[in-house]
Amino acid sequence: MSKIARLDIHNSQIPVICRACEARHKGICGALSPDELTYLSKHTSKYEIGREHEIVPAGEDVSTYSNILSGVVRLSKLMADGRQQIVGLQFAPDFLGRPFRRTNDYTAEAATDVRVCSFPRSVLEEIIARVPALEHRLHEQTLKELDEARDWMLTLGRKSAEEKVASFLYLIATHINPERGETDEPVTFELPLKRADIADFLGLTIETVSRQITRLRKRGLIHVEHNRDVTVPDMEALHEACETARD
Amino acid sequence: MSKIARLDIHNSQIPVICRACEARHKGICGALSPDELTYLSKHTSKYEIGREHEIVPAGEDVSTYSNILSGVVRLSKLMADGRQQIVGLQFAPDFLGRPFRRTNDYTAEAATDVRVCSFPRSVLEEIIARVPALEHRLHEQTLKELDEARDWMLTLGRKSAEEKVASFLYLIATHINPERGETDEPVTFELPLKRADIADFLGLTIETVSRQITRLRKRGLIHVEHNRDVTVPDMEALHEACETARD
DNA sequence: CGTCCTATTGAAATTCTTCAACACTCGTGG
DNA sequence: CCACGAGTGTTGAAGAATTTCAATAGGACG
């Protein structure tokens, strides 16, 4: 039997809507057998959320979870007087939602246009009970998010404004295009966040973000077009700027 | 059979060293049957770590995990130039270590004298494979830590120095003595961290922490004796100070 | 062409840090 | 018993980084 044929047979057991889905490989669905995937797919619905729209509200009862298929989601906390902090960014194929709890204590919003694949909480919990590997996947993602949150705490607490902005650009550059090898080539990407979001992510003001971007530009570490299109000629140099602002 | 008798029989199945252990109830061992607990206990060793001593080094291969039996552990990150950020505090009966990975990317140190119950990584992973409920417990703790990390990101990114210090005191007051009811009574506790640690936790300098403690003292929100013994006459008032420094 | 949204830049104000001096406690050893 | 030094914490004054306030510019869209 040729390799192609085997792949075809395998694919024929996978639900149609899952076949081209990234979540099936790197996402949580990778933990599921074709049977379980078929069961889950009967309860899913894919849809699109426009930029700036809320996906999961803070504090309210939500009964669905989602996989992110494309786009960037921001998780943010709001204080009574309007101050805001972004506490996480999520990319495809991340799982979206707080397992084993009815509410989030942060809001999930679409930073760009976002496509998701949603399913009821009850279905997820049911499958978890049958398939321990699924909880393991979720656990792995939670651990990854915790590692990222702690990395970010260092940035928020101890870095200068210039280092913060450099760190943000480095983070985006390494997350937006995951298949980037460790090449010496320039990296180009479109910023998924506007200045106000970057400021909320970094604990800075819009003006400071803007000034630091200008500085990094003048230092030759980045090149910016149309406010959003960033080129990093030397990723290693940008990486260094994440820890050493002043020289 | 009386209730007492049943409890006795039950206890007789529990390994001696586990009987009075907090981790058996609220900690991860609560997920284990008496048999599994007996198995695990054959591979554990309890010991004490003196204040300021390292428990788990950053970046190095570690082959043991632990439960915290008493004391406070700080998780911190260090930058090349010496800047430091505490990214988490752990109390009994928290689980200590990064599951499914050989290394931590932060250092765990004893902030106070600490007692732990340690066991090899291999034993934990073996039991996880047999007992999905254990992974669930670990997952729940990871989720809790993630929630706390994100709360702290808001504090680090968006709060003033005075709000940060108030938030820290509030955090300690609510964690050190978990059985505190929602009473109106004054709360007293001993600070488990010295000023330098508080500064590293809050992303401030020692001097700023000291000044803000003085301010909170003068505002009557706290009472401090011997630099370490803090009384909060009105927890609700302190809670408000976590979000509104200026009036 | 006007308006809204986004981003940039400058100058003044504020917050926090840095540098420096001093106070307190505790243990050690003369 | 006291002196000494290390470790810890407080306070003041000057300086630096970031924010705030204010003005301006460009692009998208009706």
JSON list of C-alpha atoms (C1' of nucleotides) in Angstrom, two decimals, chain A residues 161 204-205 207-208 211, chain D residues 17-22:
[
{"chain": "A", "resi": 161, "resn": "ALA", "atom": "CA", "xyz": [10.15, 51.28, 27.98]},
{"chain": "A", "resi": 204, "resn": "LEU", "atom": "CA", "xyz": [2.86, 52.04, 28.97]},
{"chain": "A", "resi": 205, "resn": "THR", "atom": "CA", "xyz": [1.04, 54.93, 27.31]},
{"chain": "A", "resi": 207, "resn": "GLU", "atom": "CA", "xyz": [2.81, 58.11, 23.36]},
{"chain": "A", "resi": 208, "resn": "THR", "atom": "CA", "xyz": [5.66, 56.23, 25.00]},
{"chain": "A", "resi": 211, "resn": "ARG", "atom": "CA", "xyz": [8.42, 57.26, 20.89]},
{"chain": "D", "resi": 17, "resn": "DA", "atom": "C1'", "xyz": [12.16, 58.04, 33.01]},
{"chain": "D", "resi": 18, "resn": "DT", "atom": "C1'", "xyz": [7.53, 58.09, 31.88]},
{"chain": "D", "resi": 19, "resn": "DT", "atom": "C1'", "xyz": [3.10, 60.33, 31.77]},
{"chain": "D", "resi": 20, "resn": "DT", "atom": "C1'", "xyz": [0.07, 64.05, 30.78]},
{"chain": "D", "resi": 21, "resn": "DC", "atom": "C1'", "xyz": [-1.55, 67.66, 28.06]},
{"chain": "D", "resi": 22, "resn": "DA", "atom": "C1'", "xyz": [-1.68, 69.70, 23.68]}
]
